[in-house]
Amino acid sequence: MELSNPRHPHSVSGLTSSPPPRTAVTLGEHVRGQTRRMCGAAGFAADGSGRVLTDLLDLLGPAAHRPLAAGPPSRSFVCDDHSPVEFSLAFSAGSPVALRLLVEPGCSATTLEENGRLGRQALEALAARRGFSTDPVRRVEDLFFPPAMDGRFALWCAMDLRQDRPAGVKVYVNPQAHGRARSAQVTQEALNRFGFGGAWPALRERALPRGPDRDEILFFALDLGNWHTPRVKVYVAHHGITAAEAHAVARLLPGEPAQRVGEFCRVVADDPGRFDHRPLVSCLSYTARGGTHPSGYTVHVPVRDYAPDDEVARDRATAVLRGYGMDPGAVGSACAAMTSRRPRDGVGLIAYVSLVQSTWQPPRVNVYFSPEAYAVRPRRAANRVQEGWAT
């Protein structure tokens, strides 16, 4: 499938060009500087970013050498301006801040099939350097990498960088590779292959009741490498959902955690009622083979479509972090690490704020950042409706 004019769920109107970049500045140089500064914002040792930078540039491949002035290598939907990299910070009370980098390794490809091939090649090279197995990905290759692919991406790869143990790796693949109408069938079979088939009936009933156009299965994700408890994860975008309905989905996770979801959504998005601009995203994670329910649930709130600017988005992220007993200082440091512009001069630097809950760990809050390598969304009046998620 050609990637020249895909329909991207992150595509929005109103993007403006960033200040003209220096001709010599490449995508690799841009995100390399951001990575170094983000490591500092997260409290990593001054020399702790070297290996990460090598991995990042290798994952980007030829795109790392592309000048910013030439525009994005493809219409990646990792970020609104088609930057193929995303950063995030993970906060947990009493623990060091973790830094995550997500990359679309095949972003230089012109077809989805080539995107998938390049992505898997980059993943295999990373596995060889880091010493982990990619067997879980091979187990489902036929499901997610058919000869003729559909959808909006093929493979994303993320590295979780932690100060107290080696990095973990995540791989995201596309349940819509055979078409959106078959995404549920693909996801069910993938869960079966990893021993989680018994969880499908509850997932379908609670998280997918409105069909594939309203409850859209976006990603299937696998933990690879160094993880205390590796997970299999399913991501669902809930178009036009309310905070109360999100709470109902979260009840897939037994116990108290579901009670927090509705209020979290209302605080981060300033209680919009129905999330009509860009959907909430649920992530259901599975660790107990043979079980019927997830062991973790995350709600991702796209704050950039429910805040007038990044100053407001930052303040909301700060508020929820304090509410969960977490030090929010790294959020302000991260904003400064990512860009020299003032937060109030644009919106979209802070893309998502997420609440991560599980049956075996205390809550975490994640804050996601766009590199803004190619464009900045202008701030908007608080009462102006932003174009929604293109489907």
mmCIF file of C-alpha atoms in Angstrom:
data_model
loop_
_atom_site.group_PDB
_atom_site.id
_atom_site.type_symbol
_atom_site.label_atom_id
_atom_site.label_comp_id
_atom_site.label_asym_id
_atom_site.label_seq_id
_atom_site.Cartn_x
_atom_site.Cartn_y
_atom_site.Cartn_z
ATOM 1 C CA MET A 1 0.000 0.000 0.000
ATOM 2 C CA GLU A 2 1.362 3.422 -0.946
ATOM 3 C CA LEU A 3 2.012 5.912 1.845
ATOM 4 C CA SER A 4 1.784 9.094 -0.217
ATOM 5 C CA ASN A 5 -1.681 10.138 0.980
ATOM 6 C CA PRO A 6 -2.697 7.973 3.938
ATOM 7 C CA ARG A 7 -5.510 9.015 6.233
ATOM 8 C CA HIS A 8 -3.830 9.709 9.543
ATOM 9 C CA PRO A 9 -5.638 9.853 12.881
ATOM 10 C CA HIS A 10 -3.218 12.521 14.064
ATOM 11 C CA SER A 11 -3.658 14.789 11.037
ATOM 12 C CA VAL A 12 -4.960 18.215 12.006
ATOM 13 C CA SER A 13 -5.499 21.540 10.344
ATOM 14 C CA GLY A 14 -3.823 24.718 11.519
ATOM 15 C CA LEU A 15 -0.225 23.533 11.606
ATOM 16 C CA THR A 16 2.265 26.301 11.033
ATOM 17 C CA SER A 17 5.856 25.891 10.048
ATOM 18 C CA SER A 18 8.494 26.122 12.719
ATOM 19 C CA PRO A 19 11.098 28.872 12.339
ATOM 20 C CA PRO A 20 13.115 27.960 9.230
ATOM 21 C CA PRO A 21 15.665 25.352 10.333
ATOM 22 C CA ARG A 22 19.320 25.690 9.530
ATOM 23 C CA THR A 23 19.904 23.818 6.296
ATOM 24 C CA ALA A 24 22.544 21.599 7.864
ATOM 25 C CA VAL A 25 20.382 20.446 10.798
ATOM 26 C CA THR A 26 19.139 16.904 10.285
ATOM 27 C CA LEU A 27 16.350 14.993 11.984
ATOM 28 C CA GLY A 28 18.961 12.914 13.782
ATOM 29 C CA GLU A 29 20.723 15.991 15.136
ATOM 30 C CA HIS A 30 17.432 17.535 16.225
ATOM 31 C CA VAL A 31 16.216 14.529 18.224
ATOM 32 C CA ARG A 32 19.716 13.705 19.473
ATOM 33 C CA GLY A 33 19.892 17.081 21.201
ATOM 34 C CA GLN A 34 16.400 16.619 22.603
ATOM 35 C CA THR A 35 17.325 13.157 23.891
ATOM 36 C CA ARG A 36 20.380 14.452 25.730
ATOM 37 C CA ARG A 37 18.379 17.249 27.320
ATOM 38 C CA MET A 38 15.460 14.957 28.169
ATOM 39 C CA CYS A 39 17.860 12.587 29.903
ATOM 40 C CA GLY A 40 18.929 15.549 32.008
ATOM 41 C CA ALA A 41 15.311 16.514 32.709
ATOM 42 C CA ALA A 42 14.627 12.957 33.891
ATOM 43 C CA GLY A 43 17.659 13.007 36.189
ATOM 44 C CA PHE A 44 19.869 10.565 34.301
ATOM 45 C CA ALA A 45 23.638 10.721 34.754
ATOM 46 C CA ALA A 46 25.405 13.112 32.393
ATOM 47 C CA ASP A 47 27.033 10.224 30.500
ATOM 48 C CA GLY A 48 23.909 8.062 30.446
ATOM 49 C CA SER A 49 22.658 8.905 26.975
ATOM 50 C CA GLY A 50 25.484 7.633 24.743
ATOM 51 C CA ARG A 51 24.200 4.125 24.052
ATOM 52 C CA VAL A 52 20.649 5.407 23.757
ATOM 53 C CA LEU A 53 21.670 7.918 21.102
ATOM 54 C CA THR A 54 23.338 5.181 19.061
ATOM 55 C CA ASP A 55 20.198 3.057 19.246
ATOM 56 C CA LEU A 56 17.963 6.005 18.361
ATOM 57 C CA LEU A 57 19.937 6.974 15.261
ATOM 58 C CA ASP A 58 20.213 3.362 14.117
ATOM 59 C CA LEU A 59 16.442 2.921 14.455
ATOM 60 C CA LEU A 60 15.843 6.044 12.372
ATOM 61 C CA GLY A 61 18.142 4.730 9.653
ATOM 62 C CA PRO A 62 18.404 6.968 6.557
ATOM 63 C CA ALA A 63 15.842 9.386 8.003
ATOM 64 C CA ALA A 64 18.381 10.453 10.633
ATOM 65 C CA HIS A 65 20.465 12.119 7.904
ATOM 66 C CA ARG A 66 17.571 13.949 6.263
ATOM 67 C CA PRO A 67 17.686 17.765 6.703
ATOM 68 C CA LEU A 68 14.740 19.205 8.574
ATOM 69 C CA ALA A 69 14.355 21.738 5.777
ATOM 70 C CA ALA A 70 13.433 18.868 3.421
ATOM 71 C CA GLY A 71 10.344 18.084 5.474
ATOM 72 C CA PRO A 72 9.359 14.808 7.140
ATOM 73 C CA PRO A 73 10.518 11.575 5.475
ATOM 74 C CA SER A 74 6.878 10.398 5.290
ATOM 75 C CA ARG A 75 3.446 11.253 6.662
ATOM 76 C CA SER A 76 4.065 9.340 9.875
ATOM 77 C CA PHE A 77 1.248 9.656 12.377
ATOM 78 C CA VAL A 78 3.497 9.273 15.420
ATOM 79 C CA CYS A 79 3.146 13.061 15.821
ATOM 80 C CA ASP A 80 0.902 15.758 14.356
ATOM 81 C CA ASP A 81 3.692 17.263 12.238
ATOM 82 C CA HIS A 82 4.734 13.769 11.030
ATOM 83 C CA SER A 83 7.851 13.625 13.201
ATOM 84 C CA PRO A 84 8.650 9.876 13.436
ATOM 85 C CA VAL A 85 9.816 10.151 17.070
ATOM 86 C CA GLU A 86 7.962 10.725 20.340
ATOM 87 C CA PHE A 87 9.244 11.196 23.891
ATOM 88 C CA SER A 88 7.501 10.503 27.177
ATOM 89 C CA LEU A 89 8.212 10.647 30.892
ATOM 90 C CA ALA A 90 6.792 8.059 33.302
ATOM 91 C CA PHE A 91 6.152 9.138 36.895
ATOM 92 C CA SER A 92 5.560 6.903 39.908
ATOM 93 C CA ALA A 93 5.442 8.035 43.534
ATOM 94 C CA GLY A 94 8.729 7.309 45.280
ATOM 95 C CA SER A 95 10.528 6.110 42.125
ATOM 96 C CA PRO A 96 12.892 7.804 39.656
ATOM 97 C CA VAL A 97 11.372 9.263 36.506
ATOM 98 C CA ALA A 98 11.693 6.989 33.459
ATOM 99 C CA LEU A 99 12.189 8.227 29.893
ATOM 100 C CA ARG A 100 10.704 6.550 26.843
ATOM 101 C CA LEU A 101 11.579 7.099 23.180
ATOM 102 C CA LEU A 102 9.272 5.825 20.447
ATOM 103 C CA VAL A 103 10.469 5.591 16.825
ATOM 104 C CA GLU A 104 8.964 4.535 13.506
ATOM 105 C CA PRO A 105 12.014 2.738 12.051
ATOM 106 C CA GLY A 106 10.525 2.388 8.570
ATOM 107 C CA CYS A 107 9.577 6.046 8.234
ATOM 108 C CA SER A 108 11.695 6.443 5.094
ATOM 109 C CA ALA A 109 9.649 3.821 3.237
ATOM 110 C CA THR A 110 7.214 4.619 0.443
ATOM 111 C CA THR A 111 4.942 1.610 1.046
ATOM 112 C CA LEU A 112 3.602 -0.088 4.156
ATOM 113 C CA GLU A 113 5.212 -3.350 3.103
ATOM 114 C CA GLU A 114 8.642 -1.699 2.908
ATOM 115 C CA ASN A 115 7.927 0.111 6.179
ATOM 116 C CA GLY A 116 7.367 -3.260 7.836
ATOM 117 C CA ARG A 117 10.523 -4.793 6.353
ATOM 118 C CA LEU A 118 12.701 -1.872 7.414
ATOM 119 C CA GLY A 119 11.111 -1.856 10.848
ATOM 120 C CA ARG A 120 11.801 -5.533 11.439
ATOM 121 C CA GLN A 121 15.370 -5.200 10.179
ATOM 122 C CA ALA A 122 15.988 -2.323 12.590
ATOM 123 C CA LEU A 123 14.410 -4.302 15.429
ATOM 124 C CA GLU A 124 16.621 -7.324 14.720
ATOM 125 C CA ALA A 125 19.713 -5.102 14.752
ATOM 126 C CA LEU A 126 18.650 -3.556 18.067
ATOM 127 C CA ALA A 127 18.014 -7.028 19.499
ATOM 128 C CA ALA A 128 21.498 -8.154 18.475
ATOM 129 C CA ARG A 129 23.070 -5.137 20.195
ATOM 130 C CA ARG A 130 20.916 -5.340 23.319
ATOM 131 C CA GLY A 131 20.826 -9.118 23.600
ATOM 132 C CA PHE A 132 17.105 -9.895 23.533
ATOM 133 C CA SER A 133 14.913 -12.188 21.458
ATOM 134 C CA THR A 134 12.440 -11.125 18.788
ATOM 135 C CA ASP A 135 10.694 -14.514 18.764
ATOM 136 C CA PRO A 136 7.389 -13.004 19.995
ATOM 137 C CA VAL A 137 7.239 -10.804 16.886
ATOM 138 C CA ARG A 138 8.015 -13.731 14.607
ATOM 139 C CA ARG A 139 5.176 -15.674 16.222
ATOM 140 C CA VAL A 140 2.637 -13.239 14.771
ATOM 141 C CA GLU A 141 4.352 -12.106 11.551
ATOM 142 C CA ASP A 142 1.635 -13.555 9.338
ATOM 143 C CA LEU A 143 -1.028 -11.598 11.236
ATOM 144 C CA PHE A 144 0.637 -8.197 11.133
ATOM 145 C CA PHE A 145 2.848 -8.271 8.022
ATOM 146 C CA PRO A 146 0.783 -9.730 5.159
ATOM 147 C CA PRO A 147 2.104 -9.480 1.570
ATOM 148 C CA ALA A 148 -0.284 -6.572 0.879
ATOM 149 C CA MET A 149 -0.796 -4.367 3.932
ATOM 150 C CA ASP A 150 -3.577 -1.996 4.880
ATOM 151 C CA GLY A 151 -3.658 0.616 7.636
ATOM 152 C CA ARG A 152 -1.604 3.623 8.637
ATOM 153 C CA PHE A 153 1.656 2.142 9.892
ATOM 154 C CA ALA A 154 3.516 -1.171 10.063
ATOM 155 C CA LEU A 155 5.801 -1.176 13.115
ATOM 156 C CA TRP A 156 6.871 1.191 15.860
ATOM 157 C CA CYS A 157 9.605 0.519 18.399
ATOM 158 C CA ALA A 158 10.015 2.102 21.836
ATOM 159 C CA MET A 159 12.792 2.015 24.410
ATOM 160 C CA ASP A 160 12.007 2.444 28.104
ATOM 161 C CA LEU A 161 15.046 3.986 29.789
ATOM 162 C CA ARG A 162 15.250 3.504 33.542
ATOM 163 C CA GLN A 163 17.887 4.600 35.991
ATOM 164 C CA ASP A 164 17.801 1.462 38.118
ATOM 165 C CA ARG A 165 17.848 -1.333 35.491
ATOM 166 C CA PRO A 166 18.527 -1.989 31.789
ATOM 167 C CA ALA A 167 16.266 -0.584 29.106
ATOM 168 C CA GLY A 168 13.140 -2.420 28.049
ATOM 169 C CA VAL A 169 11.908 -2.529 24.461
ATOM 170 C CA LYS A 170 8.327 -2.390 23.172
ATOM 171 C CA VAL A 171 7.088 -3.179 19.687
ATOM 172 C CA TYR A 172 3.795 -1.867 18.289
ATOM 173 C CA VAL A 173 2.191 -3.537 15.273
ATOM 174 C CA ASN A 174 -1.003 -2.837 13.364
ATOM 175 C CA PRO A 175 -4.180 -4.911 13.916
ATOM 176 C CA GLN A 176 -5.619 -3.210 10.816
ATOM 177 C CA ALA A 177 -2.951 -4.686 8.527
ATOM 178 C CA HIS A 178 -5.686 -6.804 6.867
ATOM 179 C CA GLY A 179 -8.207 -3.935 6.971
ATOM 180 C CA ARG A 180 -10.117 -2.336 9.822
ATOM 181 C CA ALA A 181 -13.035 -4.757 9.452
ATOM 182 C CA ARG A 182 -10.726 -7.667 10.323
ATOM 183 C CA SER A 183 -8.885 -5.965 13.202
ATOM 184 C CA ALA A 184 -10.907 -7.781 15.871
ATOM 185 C CA GLN A 185 -10.260 -11.163 14.253
ATOM 186 C CA VAL A 186 -6.526 -10.421 14.022
ATOM 187 C CA THR A 187 -6.358 -9.258 17.644
ATOM 188 C CA GLN A 188 -8.251 -12.287 18.934
ATOM 189 C CA GLU A 189 -5.914 -14.665 17.117
ATOM 190 C CA ALA A 190 -2.829 -12.797 18.373
ATOM 191 C CA LEU A 191 -4.079 -13.044 21.954
ATOM 192 C CA ASN A 192 -4.706 -16.762 21.433
ATOM 193 C CA ARG A 193 -1.129 -17.318 20.285
ATOM 194 C CA PHE A 194 0.245 -15.760 23.458
ATOM 195 C CA GLY A 195 -2.075 -17.671 25.769
ATOM 196 C CA PHE A 196 -4.562 -14.878 26.443
ATOM 197 C CA GLY A 197 -7.470 -16.131 24.352
ATOM 198 C CA GLY A 198 -9.673 -16.410 27.434
ATOM 199 C CA ALA A 199 -9.523 -12.628 27.850
ATOM 200 C CA TRP A 200 -11.089 -11.880 24.469
ATOM 201 C CA PRO A 201 -14.812 -12.190 25.376
ATOM 202 C CA ALA A 202 -14.578 -9.601 28.172
ATOM 203 C CA LEU A 203 -12.421 -7.276 26.051
ATOM 204 C CA ARG A 204 -14.878 -7.455 23.157
ATOM 205 C CA GLU A 205 -17.917 -6.890 25.371
ATOM 206 C CA ARG A 206 -16.546 -4.020 27.468
ATOM 207 C CA ALA A 207 -14.027 -2.231 25.214
ATOM 208 C CA LEU A 208 -15.451 -2.860 21.708
ATOM 209 C CA PRO A 209 -19.250 -2.702 22.032
ATOM 210 C CA ARG A 210 -19.811 -0.055 19.316
ATOM 211 C CA GLY A 211 -18.027 -1.684 16.403
ATOM 212 C CA PRO A 212 -14.701 -0.992 14.650
ATOM 213 C CA ASP A 213 -15.561 2.541 13.527
ATOM 214 C CA ARG A 214 -16.367 3.801 17.045
ATOM 215 C CA ASP A 215 -14.153 1.528 19.145
ATOM 216 C CA GLU A 216 -11.123 1.246 16.885
ATOM 217 C CA ILE A 217 -8.356 -1.250 17.656
ATOM 218 C CA LEU A 218 -5.212 0.797 17.021
ATOM 219 C CA PHE A 219 -2.192 -1.168 18.206
ATOM 220 C CA PHE A 220 -1.088 -4.584 19.404
ATOM 221 C CA ALA A 221 2.056 -4.270 21.512
ATOM 222 C CA LEU A 222 4.669 -6.644 22.901
ATOM 223 C CA ASP A 223 7.290 -6.171 25.598
ATOM 224 C CA LEU A 224 10.715 -7.465 24.551
ATOM 225 C CA GLY A 225 13.989 -7.604 26.404
ATOM 226 C CA ASN A 226 14.454 -6.656 30.039
ATOM 227 C CA TRP A 227 11.054 -6.552 31.755
ATOM 228 C CA HIS A 228 10.139 -7.751 35.232
ATOM 229 C CA THR A 229 6.743 -8.875 33.906
ATOM 230 C CA PRO A 230 6.464 -8.822 30.078
ATOM 231 C CA ARG A 231 3.071 -7.757 28.774
ATOM 232 C CA VAL A 232 0.905 -8.146 25.717
ATOM 233 C CA LYS A 233 -1.176 -5.007 25.135
ATOM 234 C CA VAL A 234 -4.188 -3.983 23.073
ATOM 235 C CA TYR A 235 -4.919 -0.294 22.354
ATOM 236 C CA VAL A 236 -8.433 0.908 21.511
ATOM 237 C CA ALA A 237 -9.447 4.432 20.407
ATOM 238 C CA HIS A 238 -12.929 5.302 21.689
ATOM 239 C CA HIS A 239 -14.409 7.890 19.315
ATOM 240 C CA GLY A 240 -16.943 10.216 20.940
ATOM 241 C CA ILE A 241 -16.800 8.560 24.346
ATOM 242 C CA THR A 242 -17.544 10.268 27.687
ATOM 243 C CA ALA A 243 -15.514 10.083 30.893
ATOM 244 C CA ALA A 244 -18.271 7.958 32.435
ATOM 245 C CA GLU A 245 -18.088 5.524 29.524
ATOM 246 C CA ALA A 246 -14.301 5.391 29.897
ATOM 247 C CA HIS A 247 -14.849 4.446 33.532
ATOM 248 C CA ALA A 248 -17.024 1.558 32.344
ATOM 249 C CA VAL A 249 -14.209 0.281 30.099
ATOM 250 C CA ALA A 250 -11.730 0.602 32.969
ATOM 251 C CA ARG A 251 -13.885 -1.721 35.058
ATOM 252 C CA LEU A 252 -12.296 -4.545 33.093
ATOM 253 C CA LEU A 253 -9.544 -4.085 35.687
ATOM 254 C CA PRO A 254 -10.878 -5.412 39.001
ATOM 255 C CA GLY A 255 -11.034 -3.288 42.130
ATOM 256 C CA GLU A 256 -10.507 0.362 43.006
ATOM 257 C CA PRO A 257 -8.396 1.555 40.015
ATOM 258 C CA ALA A 258 -11.395 1.994 37.713
ATOM 259 C CA GLN A 259 -12.848 4.601 40.064
ATOM 260 C CA ARG A 260 -10.005 7.014 39.267
ATOM 261 C CA VAL A 261 -10.370 7.010 35.489
ATOM 262 C CA GLY A 262 -13.386 9.278 35.022
ATOM 263 C CA GLU A 263 -12.038 12.033 37.248
ATOM 264 C CA PHE A 264 -8.595 11.823 35.626
ATOM 265 C CA CYS A 265 -10.135 12.292 32.170
ATOM 266 C CA ARG A 266 -12.202 15.254 33.340
ATOM 267 C CA VAL A 267 -9.240 17.034 34.969
ATOM 268 C CA VAL A 268 -6.808 16.561 32.063
ATOM 269 C CA ALA A 269 -9.342 17.556 29.381
ATOM 270 C CA ASP A 270 -11.234 20.158 31.452
ATOM 271 C CA ASP A 271 -14.429 18.081 31.421
ATOM 272 C CA PRO A 272 -15.426 18.366 27.739
ATOM 273 C CA GLY A 273 -18.402 16.057 28.161
ATOM 274 C CA ARG A 274 -18.048 13.890 25.088
ATOM 275 C CA PHE A 275 -14.540 13.471 23.646
ATOM 276 C CA ASP A 276 -15.496 14.428 20.101
ATOM 277 C CA HIS A 277 -12.286 16.159 18.978
ATOM 278 C CA ARG A 278 -9.747 13.358 19.403
ATOM 279 C CA PRO A 279 -10.640 10.101 21.135
ATOM 280 C CA LEU A 280 -9.575 8.728 24.448
ATOM 281 C CA VAL A 281 -7.381 5.654 24.041
ATOM 282 C CA SER A 282 -7.551 2.597 26.297
ATOM 283 C CA CYS A 283 -4.606 0.250 26.715
ATOM 284 C CA LEU A 284 -5.388 -3.189 28.137
ATOM 285 C CA SER A 285 -2.327 -5.152 29.251
ATOM 286 C CA TYR A 286 -2.174 -8.888 29.878
ATOM 287 C CA THR A 287 0.332 -10.886 31.913
ATOM 288 C CA ALA A 288 -1.607 -13.823 33.421
ATOM 289 C CA ARG A 289 -2.011 -16.498 30.763
ATOM 290 C CA GLY A 290 -5.343 -18.228 30.946
ATOM 291 C CA GLY A 291 -6.986 -15.277 32.688
ATOM 292 C CA THR A 292 -10.175 -13.564 31.587
ATOM 293 C CA HIS A 293 -9.337 -9.955 32.471
ATOM 294 C CA PRO A 294 -6.380 -7.613 31.998
ATOM 295 C CA SER A 295 -3.806 -7.065 34.707
ATOM 296 C CA GLY A 296 -3.385 -3.423 33.693
ATOM 297 C CA TYR A 297 -5.415 -0.582 32.236
ATOM 298 C CA THR A 298 -4.179 2.772 30.913
ATOM 299 C CA VAL A 299 -6.254 5.693 29.694
ATOM 300 C CA HIS A 300 -4.501 8.103 27.311
ATOM 301 C CA VAL A 301 -6.042 11.591 27.227
ATOM 302 C CA PRO A 302 -5.089 13.671 24.136
ATOM 303 C CA VAL A 303 -4.703 16.889 26.093
ATOM 304 C CA ARG A 304 -3.522 18.837 23.035
ATOM 305 C CA ASP A 305 -7.027 18.804 21.573
ATOM 306 C CA TYR A 306 -8.678 19.915 24.814
ATOM 307 C CA ALA A 307 -6.336 22.734 25.888
ATOM 308 C CA PRO A 308 -5.739 26.133 24.244
ATOM 309 C CA ASP A 309 -1.947 25.943 24.587
ATOM 310 C CA ASP A 310 0.894 23.985 26.146
ATOM 311 C CA GLU A 311 1.027 26.199 29.210
ATOM 312 C CA VAL A 312 -2.466 25.020 30.115
ATOM 313 C CA ALA A 313 -1.596 21.431 29.174
ATOM 314 C CA ARG A 314 1.521 21.589 31.364
ATOM 315 C CA ASP A 315 -0.461 22.958 34.298
ATOM 316 C CA ARG A 316 -3.040 20.177 34.017
ATOM 317 C CA ALA A 317 -0.309 17.536 33.891
ATOM 318 C CA THR A 318 1.290 19.145 36.932
ATOM 319 C CA ALA A 319 -2.029 19.096 38.787
ATOM 320 C CA VAL A 320 -2.662 15.387 38.264
ATOM 321 C CA LEU A 321 0.921 14.507 39.197
ATOM 322 C CA ARG A 322 0.598 16.378 42.470
ATOM 323 C CA GLY A 323 -2.759 14.722 43.044
ATOM 324 C CA TYR A 324 -1.059 11.325 42.887
ATOM 325 C CA GLY A 325 1.794 12.380 45.162
ATOM 326 C CA MET A 326 4.377 12.683 42.379
ATOM 327 C CA ASP A 327 6.944 15.440 41.893
ATOM 328 C CA PRO A 328 5.939 17.349 38.721
ATOM 329 C CA GLY A 329 9.197 19.277 38.338
ATOM 330 C CA ALA A 330 10.426 17.185 35.420
ATOM 331 C CA VAL A 331 7.469 18.291 33.257
ATOM 332 C CA GLY A 332 8.629 21.903 33.165
ATOM 333 C CA SER A 333 12.221 20.785 32.641
ATOM 334 C CA ALA A 334 11.108 18.555 29.778
ATOM 335 C CA CYS A 335 9.257 21.388 28.048
ATOM 336 C CA ALA A 336 12.447 23.455 28.155
ATOM 337 C CA ALA A 337 14.478 20.455 26.968
ATOM 338 C CA MET A 338 12.243 19.921 23.950
ATOM 339 C CA THR A 339 11.894 23.475 22.634
ATOM 340 C CA SER A 340 13.006 27.062 23.115
ATOM 341 C CA ARG A 341 9.511 28.430 22.491
ATOM 342 C CA ARG A 342 7.237 29.449 25.342
ATOM 343 C CA PRO A 343 4.574 26.840 26.193
ATOM 344 C CA ARG A 344 1.808 29.394 25.681
ATOM 345 C CA ASP A 345 2.954 30.081 22.097
ATOM 346 C CA GLY A 346 1.666 26.793 20.699
ATOM 347 C CA VAL A 347 -0.191 23.587 21.469
ATOM 348 C CA GLY A 348 0.836 19.987 20.853
ATOM 349 C CA LEU A 349 4.263 19.866 22.479
ATOM 350 C CA ILE A 350 2.480 17.952 25.254
ATOM 351 C CA ALA A 351 0.443 15.435 23.281
ATOM 352 C CA TYR A 352 -1.028 13.030 25.841
ATOM 353 C CA VAL A 353 -1.296 12.625 29.601
ATOM 354 C CA SER A 354 -1.988 9.056 30.714
ATOM 355 C CA LEU A 355 -2.987 7.237 33.886
ATOM 356 C CA VAL A 356 -1.421 3.770 34.157
ATOM 357 C CA GLN A 357 -2.937 1.315 36.634
ATOM 358 C CA SER A 358 -2.429 -2.364 37.346
ATOM 359 C CA THR A 359 -3.342 -5.056 39.828
ATOM 360 C CA TRP A 360 0.233 -5.316 41.084
ATOM 361 C CA GLN A 361 1.753 -1.805 41.026
ATOM 362 C CA PRO A 362 0.811 1.660 42.317
ATOM 363 C CA PRO A 363 -0.552 4.144 39.737
ATOM 364 C CA ARG A 364 1.759 5.890 37.284
ATOM 365 C CA VAL A 365 1.256 9.034 35.235
ATOM 366 C CA ASN A 366 2.886 9.399 31.808
ATOM 367 C CA VAL A 367 3.354 12.670 29.909
ATOM 368 C CA TYR A 368 4.065 12.541 26.148
ATOM 369 C CA PHE A 369 6.035 15.108 24.129
ATOM 370 C CA SER A 370 6.325 15.824 20.403
ATOM 371 C CA PRO A 371 9.717 16.833 18.933
ATOM 372 C CA GLU A 372 7.976 19.493 16.789
ATOM 373 C CA ALA A 373 10.709 18.879 14.236
ATOM 374 C CA TYR A 374 8.692 20.245 11.321
ATOM 375 C CA ALA A 375 5.820 22.389 12.565
ATOM 376 C CA VAL A 376 4.094 23.913 15.591
ATOM 377 C CA ARG A 377 0.341 24.055 16.070
ATOM 378 C CA PRO A 378 -0.619 27.632 16.991
ATOM 379 C CA ARG A 379 -2.393 28.236 20.265
ATOM 380 C CA ARG A 380 -6.100 28.721 19.911
ATOM 381 C CA ALA A 381 -8.918 30.429 21.765
ATOM 382 C CA ALA A 382 -10.228 28.293 24.594
ATOM 383 C CA ASN A 383 -13.688 28.103 23.038
ATOM 384 C CA ARG A 384 -12.570 27.216 19.502
ATOM 385 C CA VAL A 385 -13.323 23.685 18.396
ATOM 386 C CA GLN A 386 -10.314 21.850 16.959
ATOM 387 C CA GLU A 387 -10.658 19.507 14.022
ATOM 388 C CA GLY A 388 -11.101 15.953 15.228
ATOM 389 C CA TRP A 389 -9.335 12.686 14.619
ATOM 390 C CA ALA A 390 -9.532 11.824 10.921
ATOM 391 C CA THR A 391 -10.820 8.309 10.422
#
